[in-house]
């Protein structure tokens, strides 16, 4: 009888949250649907697709649009089927069986998952009480444990905290490991290392269209790095990783610079308001919630009642994300944020 190998035997399909909820603030998506005229453009793109032919293996058009948006050379850009795919490819190809890789906790859970599937040896460094990254500690662990790959998000999902550029530079230049700097949420902050990516031969920066651009369903992410790293990544990815629709629609999305920037401003305003209002609630009910600063489009809360609050939100039609000891709430539109605040307040007064 066929036996699944041990590393996959007990895995379950990814299911962050099941069920239908009126308000979805659990996945850090943009609360904007894409504008009507862009959707019309997508419809036109779809009608013109040559579907009997394979897509462009190098996703040239969408890489050019990305390169233009962020002002980086297109030769250094690789497109992926979501940045998730890129994380998987990077772990599977830049790690060899038995290589140590370092993740910081809490951080995006898929890093460890893909690293383990790639048969790397996971090393985990717990963040301190502040949840901020202690760069000296990270450097120390990298050196002592012969870390081959370090991966972290900046700003971080789920903590919502960012590590300043100067500290990221110090980290990259102090370790021998490949540093995978996941800037999925960097559109919401201003400390990107993209403008200087080519100063480092051990750096891959990841970006995504799933958050600030409101294109999560397109599945479109990018990696930017030196030519040797980029060429290796392009060589090991599957040839047709991005379908023709995503390539063309993603390029159209990335060309709408003004609209994206306007949406981004509104998302930031929503986050700022939500953060302020949740902090006010935390003051009103002392000892119940500790609210972290936010450099992203979501708010992160430390609370002992995470499970009860999460459940109460679901019962009121609101999906958020829970972690042991914490809650993460994506900034929604003003009505959605109001609904969150109302239900939270109810929870503490009931
Ligand atoms: N990195 C981080 C830090 C994320 O939070 C996410 C999505 N939750 C991803 C990567 C994956 O994004 P995508 O595959 O949609 O590009």
XYZ file of N, CA, C and O and ligand atoms in Angstrom, residues 14 27-28 80-85 87 107-108 110-111 152-158 182-185 206-211 215-216 219-222 298 328, ligand 1:
172
model
N -4.731 24.402 3.386
C -4.779 25.726 4.014
C -6.220 26.229 4.063
O -6.899 26.284 3.047
N -7.807 38.770 6.278
C -6.715 38.369 5.366
C -5.879 39.540 4.863
O -5.127 39.388 3.896
N -6.022 40.704 5.485
C -5.216 41.876 5.119
C -5.353 42.289 3.655
O -4.426 42.853 3.066
N 5.948 35.949 -9.718
C 5.476 34.675 -9.177
C 3.966 34.645 -9.054
O 3.303 35.687 -9.070
N 3.445 33.440 -8.909
C 2.012 33.236 -8.750
C 1.655 33.545 -7.286
O 1.444 32.657 -6.467
N 1.648 34.843 -7.006
C 1.589 35.290 -5.615
C 3.002 35.233 -5.050
O 3.853 34.470 -5.550
N 3.275 36.044 -4.030
C 4.614 35.941 -3.439
C 4.750 34.608 -2.715
O 5.843 34.095 -2.518
N 3.627 34.008 -2.360
C 3.632 32.670 -1.782
C 4.407 31.676 -2.649
O 5.203 30.883 -2.142
N 4.154 31.714 -3.936
C 4.863 30.785 -4.825
C 6.367 31.063 -4.782
O 7.188 30.143 -4.770
N 8.089 32.321 -2.326
C 8.654 31.828 -1.058
C 8.916 30.317 -1.175
O 9.965 29.811 -0.790
N 5.660 35.588 12.992
C 5.836 36.113 11.632
C 4.905 35.307 10.722
O 4.134 34.473 11.210
N 4.988 35.554 9.416
C 4.107 34.874 8.459
C 4.397 33.362 8.509
O 5.537 32.938 8.303
N 3.860 30.802 6.713
C 4.225 29.977 5.560
C 5.740 29.822 5.396
O 6.201 28.892 4.731
N 6.511 30.737 5.977
C 7.974 30.633 5.826
C 8.471 29.291 6.358
O 9.213 28.573 5.708
N 12.019 37.018 6.744
C 11.088 37.714 7.642
C 10.319 38.769 6.869
O 10.733 39.209 5.798
N 9.173 39.158 7.429
C 8.369 40.184 6.763
C 8.646 41.534 7.407
O 8.804 41.640 8.619
N 8.697 42.562 6.556
C 8.938 43.910 7.045
C 8.171 44.927 6.197
O 8.494 45.085 5.031
N 7.184 45.642 6.775
C 6.653 45.463 8.116
C 6.079 44.051 8.288
O 5.740 43.393 7.311
N 5.973 43.675 9.535
C 5.654 42.276 9.842
C 4.154 41.970 9.863
O 3.371 42.690 10.452
N 3.807 40.855 9.234
C 2.520 40.220 9.452
C 2.788 39.035 10.374
O 3.560 38.156 9.992
N 2.238 38.948 11.541
C 1.075 39.690 12.020
C 1.343 40.871 12.968
O 0.384 41.501 13.366
N 10.683 40.109 3.032
C 9.328 40.089 2.482
C 8.655 41.438 2.759
O 8.201 41.696 3.872
N 8.594 42.266 1.727
C 8.005 43.603 1.870
C 6.552 43.628 1.375
O 6.108 44.586 0.758
N 5.811 42.562 1.698
C 4.409 42.482 1.251
C 3.602 43.719 1.675
O 2.687 44.150 0.970
N 3.950 44.291 2.831
C 3.179 45.433 3.363
C 3.944 46.746 3.279
O 3.539 47.729 3.892
N 10.778 40.608 -1.603
C 9.498 40.155 -2.159
C 8.458 41.259 -2.052
O 8.395 41.983 -1.046
N 7.639 41.385 -3.070
C 6.513 42.326 -3.051
C 5.271 41.590 -3.581
O 5.380 40.534 -4.192
N 4.122 42.161 -3.370
C 2.886 41.507 -3.826
C 1.860 42.525 -4.309
O 1.865 43.677 -3.856
N 1.001 42.072 -5.194
C -0.150 42.898 -5.607
C -1.383 42.581 -4.780
O -2.473 43.086 -5.049
N -1.233 41.725 -3.757
C -2.410 41.259 -3.010
C -2.894 42.215 -1.938
O -3.989 42.048 -1.415
N -2.062 43.174 -1.548
C -2.423 44.013 -0.398
C -2.791 45.411 -0.875
O -3.949 45.675 -1.155
N -5.243 43.359 -5.567
C -5.323 42.339 -6.615
C -5.074 40.931 -6.098
O -4.482 40.111 -6.802
N -5.553 40.609 -4.891
C -5.242 39.307 -4.281
C -5.666 38.131 -5.168
O -4.967 37.122 -5.243
N -3.325 36.681 -8.063
C -2.149 35.905 -7.666
C -0.924 36.441 -8.394
O -0.518 35.941 -9.440
N -0.354 37.468 -7.830
C 0.773 38.129 -8.485
C 1.732 38.694 -7.437
O 1.368 39.559 -6.640
N 2.940 38.158 -7.452
C 3.983 38.654 -6.551
C 5.293 38.790 -7.313
O 5.415 38.290 -8.448
N 6.266 39.441 -6.705
C 7.538 39.695 -7.384
C 8.690 39.490 -6.420
O 8.568 39.748 -5.223
N -3.252 46.827 8.946
C -4.027 46.092 9.961
C -3.545 46.458 11.352
O -2.503 47.107 11.519
N -5.728 39.919 15.097
C -5.283 40.794 14.007
C -6.517 41.226 13.217
O -7.297 40.383 12.773
N 3.999 37.580 2.773
C 3.273 38.060 3.771
C 3.961 38.705 4.918
C 1.875 37.937 3.748
O 1.150 38.401 4.766
C 1.253 37.303 2.643
C -0.243 37.145 2.541
N -0.933 37.002 3.685
C 2.065 36.819 1.639
C 3.422 36.973 1.722
C 1.507 36.100 0.465
O 0.945 36.977 -0.426
P 0.550 36.597 -1.890
O 0.884 35.155 -2.114
O -0.897 36.878 -2.005
O 1.394 37.497 -2.765
